[in-house]
Short mmCIF file of N, CA and C in Angstrom, two decimals:
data_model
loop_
_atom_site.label_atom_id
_atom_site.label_comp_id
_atom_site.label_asym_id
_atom_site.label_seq_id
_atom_site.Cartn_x
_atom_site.Cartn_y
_atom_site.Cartn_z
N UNK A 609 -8.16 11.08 -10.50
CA UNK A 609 -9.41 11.51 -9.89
C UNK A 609 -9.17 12.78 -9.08
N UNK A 610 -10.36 13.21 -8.69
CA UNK A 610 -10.34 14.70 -8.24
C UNK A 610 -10.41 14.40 -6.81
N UNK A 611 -11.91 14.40 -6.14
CA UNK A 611 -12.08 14.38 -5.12
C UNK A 611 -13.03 13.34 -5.05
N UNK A 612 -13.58 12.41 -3.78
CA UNK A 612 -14.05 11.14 -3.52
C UNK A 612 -13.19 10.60 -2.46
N UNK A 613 -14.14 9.16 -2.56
CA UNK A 613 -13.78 7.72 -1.90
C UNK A 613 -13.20 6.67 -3.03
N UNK A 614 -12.67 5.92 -2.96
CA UNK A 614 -12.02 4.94 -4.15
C UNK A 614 -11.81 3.73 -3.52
N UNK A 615 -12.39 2.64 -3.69
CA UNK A 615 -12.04 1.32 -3.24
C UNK A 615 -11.82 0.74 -4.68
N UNK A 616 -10.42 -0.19 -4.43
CA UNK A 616 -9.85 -1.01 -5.15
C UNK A 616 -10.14 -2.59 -4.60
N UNK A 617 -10.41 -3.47 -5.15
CA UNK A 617 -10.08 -4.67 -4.62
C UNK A 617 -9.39 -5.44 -5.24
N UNK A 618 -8.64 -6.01 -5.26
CA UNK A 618 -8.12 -6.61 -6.46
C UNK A 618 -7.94 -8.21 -5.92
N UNK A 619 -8.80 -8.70 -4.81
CA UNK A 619 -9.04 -10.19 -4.37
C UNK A 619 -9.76 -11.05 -6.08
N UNK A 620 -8.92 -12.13 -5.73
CA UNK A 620 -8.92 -13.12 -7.13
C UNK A 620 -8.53 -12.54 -8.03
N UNK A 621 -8.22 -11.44 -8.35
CA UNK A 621 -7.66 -10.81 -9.88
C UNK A 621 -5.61 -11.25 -9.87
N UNK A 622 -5.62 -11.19 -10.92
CA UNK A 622 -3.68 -11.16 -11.23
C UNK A 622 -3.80 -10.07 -12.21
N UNK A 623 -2.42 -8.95 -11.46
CA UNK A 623 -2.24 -7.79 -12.25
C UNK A 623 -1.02 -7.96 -12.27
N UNK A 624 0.22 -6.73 -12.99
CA UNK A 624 0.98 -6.46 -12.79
C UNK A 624 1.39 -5.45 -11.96
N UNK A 625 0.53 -4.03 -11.98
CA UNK A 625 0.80 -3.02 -12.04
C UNK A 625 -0.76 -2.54 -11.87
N UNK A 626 -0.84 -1.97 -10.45
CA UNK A 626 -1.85 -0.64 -9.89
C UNK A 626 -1.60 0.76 -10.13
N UNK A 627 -2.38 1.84 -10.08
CA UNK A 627 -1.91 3.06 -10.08
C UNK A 627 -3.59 3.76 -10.27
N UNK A 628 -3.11 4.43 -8.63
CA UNK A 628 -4.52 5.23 -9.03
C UNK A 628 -4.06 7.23 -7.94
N UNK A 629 -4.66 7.78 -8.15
CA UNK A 629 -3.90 9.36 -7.70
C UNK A 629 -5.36 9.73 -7.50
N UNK A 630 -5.22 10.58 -6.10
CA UNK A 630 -7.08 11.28 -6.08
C UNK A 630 -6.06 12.61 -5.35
N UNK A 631 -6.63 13.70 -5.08
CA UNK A 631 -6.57 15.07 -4.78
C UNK A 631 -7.01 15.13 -3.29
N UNK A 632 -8.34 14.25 -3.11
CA UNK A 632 -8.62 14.52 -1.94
C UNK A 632 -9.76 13.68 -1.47
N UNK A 633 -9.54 13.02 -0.52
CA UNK A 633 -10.67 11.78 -0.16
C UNK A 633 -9.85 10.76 0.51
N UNK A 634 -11.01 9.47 0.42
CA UNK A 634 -9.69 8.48 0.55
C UNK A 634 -10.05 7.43 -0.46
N UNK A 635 -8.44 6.69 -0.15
CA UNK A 635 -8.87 5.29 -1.23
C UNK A 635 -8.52 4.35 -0.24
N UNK A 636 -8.94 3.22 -0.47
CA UNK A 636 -8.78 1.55 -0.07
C UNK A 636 -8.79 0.98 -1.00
N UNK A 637 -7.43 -0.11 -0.74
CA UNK A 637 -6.48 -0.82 -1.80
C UNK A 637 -6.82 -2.71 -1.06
N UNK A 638 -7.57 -3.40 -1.52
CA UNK A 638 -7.13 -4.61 -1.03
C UNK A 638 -6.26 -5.76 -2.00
N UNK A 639 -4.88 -6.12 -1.51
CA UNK A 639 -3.89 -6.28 -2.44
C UNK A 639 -4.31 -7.54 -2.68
N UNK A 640 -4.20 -8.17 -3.66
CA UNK A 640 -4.28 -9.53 -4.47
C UNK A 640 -3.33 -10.74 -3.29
N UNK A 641 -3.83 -12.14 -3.38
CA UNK A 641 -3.10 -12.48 -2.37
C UNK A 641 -2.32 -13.63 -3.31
N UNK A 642 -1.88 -13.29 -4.47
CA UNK A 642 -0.38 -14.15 -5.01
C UNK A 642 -0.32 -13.37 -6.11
N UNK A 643 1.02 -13.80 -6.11
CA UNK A 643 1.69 -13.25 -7.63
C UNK A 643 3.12 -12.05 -7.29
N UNK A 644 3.67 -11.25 -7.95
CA UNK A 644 4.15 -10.06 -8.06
C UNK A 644 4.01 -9.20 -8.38
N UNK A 645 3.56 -7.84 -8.11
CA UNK A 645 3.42 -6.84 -8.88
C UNK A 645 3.86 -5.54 -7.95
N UNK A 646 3.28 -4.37 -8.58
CA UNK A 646 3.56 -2.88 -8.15
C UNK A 646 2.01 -2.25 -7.76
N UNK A 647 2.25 -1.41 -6.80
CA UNK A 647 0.89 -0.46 -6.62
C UNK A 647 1.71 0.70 -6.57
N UNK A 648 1.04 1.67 -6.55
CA UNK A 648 1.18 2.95 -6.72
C UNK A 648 0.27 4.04 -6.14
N UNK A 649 0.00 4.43 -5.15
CA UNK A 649 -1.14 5.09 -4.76
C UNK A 649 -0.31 6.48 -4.06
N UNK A 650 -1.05 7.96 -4.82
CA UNK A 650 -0.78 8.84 -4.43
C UNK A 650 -2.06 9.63 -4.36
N UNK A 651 -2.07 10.50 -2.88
CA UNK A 651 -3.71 11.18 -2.12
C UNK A 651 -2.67 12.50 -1.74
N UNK A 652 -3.73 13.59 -2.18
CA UNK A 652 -2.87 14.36 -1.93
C UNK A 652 -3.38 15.35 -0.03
N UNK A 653 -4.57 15.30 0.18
CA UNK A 653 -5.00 15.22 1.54
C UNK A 653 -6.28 14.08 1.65
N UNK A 654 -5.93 13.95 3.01
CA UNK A 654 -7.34 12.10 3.42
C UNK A 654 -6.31 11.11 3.80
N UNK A 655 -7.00 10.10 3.56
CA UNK A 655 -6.38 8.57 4.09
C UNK A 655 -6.16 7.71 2.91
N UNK A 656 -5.32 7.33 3.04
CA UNK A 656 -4.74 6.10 2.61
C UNK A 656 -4.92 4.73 3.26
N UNK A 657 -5.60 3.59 2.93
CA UNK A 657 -5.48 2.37 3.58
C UNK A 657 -5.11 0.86 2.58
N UNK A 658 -4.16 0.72 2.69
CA UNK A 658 -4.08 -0.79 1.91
C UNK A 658 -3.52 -2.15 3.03
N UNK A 659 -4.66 -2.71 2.28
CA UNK A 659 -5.19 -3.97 2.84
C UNK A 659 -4.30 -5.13 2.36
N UNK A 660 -2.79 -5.91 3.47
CA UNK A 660 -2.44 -7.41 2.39
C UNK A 660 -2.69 -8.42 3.29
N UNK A 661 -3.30 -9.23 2.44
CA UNK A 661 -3.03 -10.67 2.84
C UNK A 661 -2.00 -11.57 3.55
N UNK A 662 -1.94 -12.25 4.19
CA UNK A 662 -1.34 -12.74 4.95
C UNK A 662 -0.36 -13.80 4.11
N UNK A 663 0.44 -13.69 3.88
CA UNK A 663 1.27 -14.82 2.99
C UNK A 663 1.71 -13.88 2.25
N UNK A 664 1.84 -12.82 2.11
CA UNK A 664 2.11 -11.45 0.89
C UNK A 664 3.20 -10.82 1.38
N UNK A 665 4.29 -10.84 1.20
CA UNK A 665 5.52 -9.88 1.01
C UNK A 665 5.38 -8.81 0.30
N UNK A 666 5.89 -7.93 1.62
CA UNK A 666 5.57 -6.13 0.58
C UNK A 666 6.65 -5.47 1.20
N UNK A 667 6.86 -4.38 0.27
CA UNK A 667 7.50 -3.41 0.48
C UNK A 667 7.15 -2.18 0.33
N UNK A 668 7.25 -1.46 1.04
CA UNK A 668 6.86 -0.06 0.85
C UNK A 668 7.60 0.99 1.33
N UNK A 669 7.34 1.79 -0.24
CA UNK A 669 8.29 3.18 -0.10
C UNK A 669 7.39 4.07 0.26
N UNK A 670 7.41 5.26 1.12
CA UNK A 670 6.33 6.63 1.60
C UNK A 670 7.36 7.62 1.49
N UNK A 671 6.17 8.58 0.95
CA UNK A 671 6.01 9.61 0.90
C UNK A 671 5.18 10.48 1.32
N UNK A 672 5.51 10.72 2.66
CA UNK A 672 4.13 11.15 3.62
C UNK A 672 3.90 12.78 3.90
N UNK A 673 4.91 13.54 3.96
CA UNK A 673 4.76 14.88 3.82
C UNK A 673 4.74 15.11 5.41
N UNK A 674 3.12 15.99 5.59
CA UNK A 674 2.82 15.52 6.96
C UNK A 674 1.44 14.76 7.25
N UNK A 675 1.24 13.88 6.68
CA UNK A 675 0.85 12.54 7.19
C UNK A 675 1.50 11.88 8.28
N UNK A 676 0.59 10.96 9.28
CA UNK A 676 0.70 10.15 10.17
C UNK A 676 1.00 8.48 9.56
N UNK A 677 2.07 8.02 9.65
CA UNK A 677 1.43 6.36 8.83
C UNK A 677 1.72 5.43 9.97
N UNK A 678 0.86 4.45 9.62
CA UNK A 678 0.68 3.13 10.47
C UNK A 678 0.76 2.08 9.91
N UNK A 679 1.93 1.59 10.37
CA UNK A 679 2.71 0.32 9.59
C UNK A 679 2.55 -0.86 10.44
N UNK A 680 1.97 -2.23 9.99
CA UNK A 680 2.28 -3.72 10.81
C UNK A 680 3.98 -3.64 11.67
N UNK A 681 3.80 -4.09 12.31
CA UNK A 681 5.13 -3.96 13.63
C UNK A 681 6.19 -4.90 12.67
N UNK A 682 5.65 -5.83 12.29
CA UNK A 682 6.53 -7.07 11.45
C UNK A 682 7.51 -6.58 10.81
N UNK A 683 6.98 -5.54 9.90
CA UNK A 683 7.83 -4.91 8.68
C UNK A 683 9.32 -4.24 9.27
N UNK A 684 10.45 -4.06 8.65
CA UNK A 684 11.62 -3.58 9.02
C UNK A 684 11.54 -2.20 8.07
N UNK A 685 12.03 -1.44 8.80
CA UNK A 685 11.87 -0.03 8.86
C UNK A 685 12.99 0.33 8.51
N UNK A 686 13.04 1.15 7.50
CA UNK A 686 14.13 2.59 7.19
C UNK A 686 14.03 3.68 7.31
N UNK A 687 14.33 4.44 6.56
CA UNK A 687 13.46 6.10 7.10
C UNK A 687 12.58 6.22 6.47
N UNK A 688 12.31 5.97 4.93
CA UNK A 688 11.01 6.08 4.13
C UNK A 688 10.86 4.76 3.42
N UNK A 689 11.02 3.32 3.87
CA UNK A 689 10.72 2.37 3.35
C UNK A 689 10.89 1.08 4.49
N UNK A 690 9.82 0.87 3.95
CA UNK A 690 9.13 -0.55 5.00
C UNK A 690 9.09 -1.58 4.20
N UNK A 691 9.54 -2.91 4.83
CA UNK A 691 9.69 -4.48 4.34
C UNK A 691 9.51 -5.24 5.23
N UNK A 692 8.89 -6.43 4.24
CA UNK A 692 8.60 -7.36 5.24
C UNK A 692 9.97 -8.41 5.20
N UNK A 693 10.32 -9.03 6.35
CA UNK A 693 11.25 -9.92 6.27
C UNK A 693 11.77 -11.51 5.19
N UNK A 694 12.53 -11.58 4.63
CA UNK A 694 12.49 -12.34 3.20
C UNK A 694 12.04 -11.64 1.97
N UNK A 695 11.86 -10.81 1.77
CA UNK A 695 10.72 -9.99 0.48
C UNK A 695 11.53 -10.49 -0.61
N UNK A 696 12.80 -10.12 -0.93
CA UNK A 696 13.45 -10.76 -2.00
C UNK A 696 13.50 -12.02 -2.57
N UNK A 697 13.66 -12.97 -1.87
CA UNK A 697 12.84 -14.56 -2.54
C UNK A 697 12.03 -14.94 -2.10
N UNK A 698 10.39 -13.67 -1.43
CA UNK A 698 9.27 -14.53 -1.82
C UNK A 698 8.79 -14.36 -3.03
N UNK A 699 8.22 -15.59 -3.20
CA UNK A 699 6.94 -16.27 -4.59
C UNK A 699 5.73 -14.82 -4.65
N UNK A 700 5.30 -14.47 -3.49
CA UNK A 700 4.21 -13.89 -3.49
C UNK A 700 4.63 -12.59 -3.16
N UNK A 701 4.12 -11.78 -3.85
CA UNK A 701 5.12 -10.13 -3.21
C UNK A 701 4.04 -8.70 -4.07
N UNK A 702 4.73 -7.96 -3.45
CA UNK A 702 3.83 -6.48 -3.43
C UNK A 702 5.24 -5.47 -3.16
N UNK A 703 5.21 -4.48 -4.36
CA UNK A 703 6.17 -3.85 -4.19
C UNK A 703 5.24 -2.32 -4.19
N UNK A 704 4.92 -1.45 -2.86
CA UNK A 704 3.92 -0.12 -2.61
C UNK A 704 5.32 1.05 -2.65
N UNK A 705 4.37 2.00 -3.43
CA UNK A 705 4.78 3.40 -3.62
C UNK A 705 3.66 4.40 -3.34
N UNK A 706 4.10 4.56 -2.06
CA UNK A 706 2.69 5.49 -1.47
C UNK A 706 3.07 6.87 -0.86
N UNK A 707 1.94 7.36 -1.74
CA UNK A 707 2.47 9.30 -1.33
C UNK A 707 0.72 9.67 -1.04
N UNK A 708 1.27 10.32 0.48
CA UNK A 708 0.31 10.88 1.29
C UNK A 708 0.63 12.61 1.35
N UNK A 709 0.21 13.65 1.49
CA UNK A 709 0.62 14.93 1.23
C UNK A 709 0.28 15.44 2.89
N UNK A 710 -1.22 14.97 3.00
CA UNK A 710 -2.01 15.11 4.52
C UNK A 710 -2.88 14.40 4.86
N UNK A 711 -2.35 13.99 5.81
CA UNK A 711 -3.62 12.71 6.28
C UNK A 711 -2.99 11.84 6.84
N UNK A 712 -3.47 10.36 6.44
CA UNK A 712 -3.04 9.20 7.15
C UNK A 712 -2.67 8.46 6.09
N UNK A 713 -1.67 7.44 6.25
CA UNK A 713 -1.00 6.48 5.57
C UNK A 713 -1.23 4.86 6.68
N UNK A 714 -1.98 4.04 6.60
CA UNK A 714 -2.12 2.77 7.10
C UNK A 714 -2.35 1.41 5.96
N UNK A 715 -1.70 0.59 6.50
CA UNK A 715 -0.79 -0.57 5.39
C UNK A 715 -1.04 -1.62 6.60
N UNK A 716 -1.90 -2.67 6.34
CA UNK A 716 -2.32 -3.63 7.89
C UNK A 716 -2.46 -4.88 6.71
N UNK A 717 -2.42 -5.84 7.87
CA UNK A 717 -2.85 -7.31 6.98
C UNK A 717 -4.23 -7.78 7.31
N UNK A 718 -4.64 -8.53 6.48
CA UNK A 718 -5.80 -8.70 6.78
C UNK A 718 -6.50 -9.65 7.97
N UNK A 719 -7.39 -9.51 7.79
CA UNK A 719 -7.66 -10.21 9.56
C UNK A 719 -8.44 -11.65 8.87
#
């Protein structure tokens, strides 16, 4: 996509594999709350927001440029990759590849 807003939801669906790229806008991602899979979301200026469920192990790699990102406190931190604690043998999991160019990068659980 070019330019816009993009909401994903993917509540009750089972995927393997997300992937969506916009130029400029924002998107919202709300992640599926079981299973395993991959997302993929790259914005090249705007916001980024993905939404997980509570019981959902994720990981996430960024690519923020100069973007601001806002990560749940929970997650363990590297320099460009965030996890949640156990991720490797949970049942339920989310593996994020998120590239921000300008803007904001925020990754929260749901309320």
């Amino acid at each position: 996509m070019g330019v816009g807003d993009t909401e994903i939801d993917l509540t009750g669906l089972t995927v393997e594999y997300v992937t969506t790229e916009m130029r400029q806008g924002s998107i919202r991602v709300v992640v599926q709350a079981t299973g395993q899979f991959d997302l993929s979301v790259s914005q090249g200026l705007g916001v980024v927001e993905i939404v997980i469920p509570k019981g959902m192990a994720v990981r996430i790699e960024t690519d923020t440029g100069l973007a601001a990102r806002e990560m749940p406190d929970e997650l363990v931190k590297g320099e460009d990759l965030y996890t949640s604690p156990g991720f490797s043998g949970a049942t339920n999991r989310v593996e994020i590849d998120a590239s921000v160019g300008l803007g904001l990068l925020t990754v929260r659980y749901q309320d």
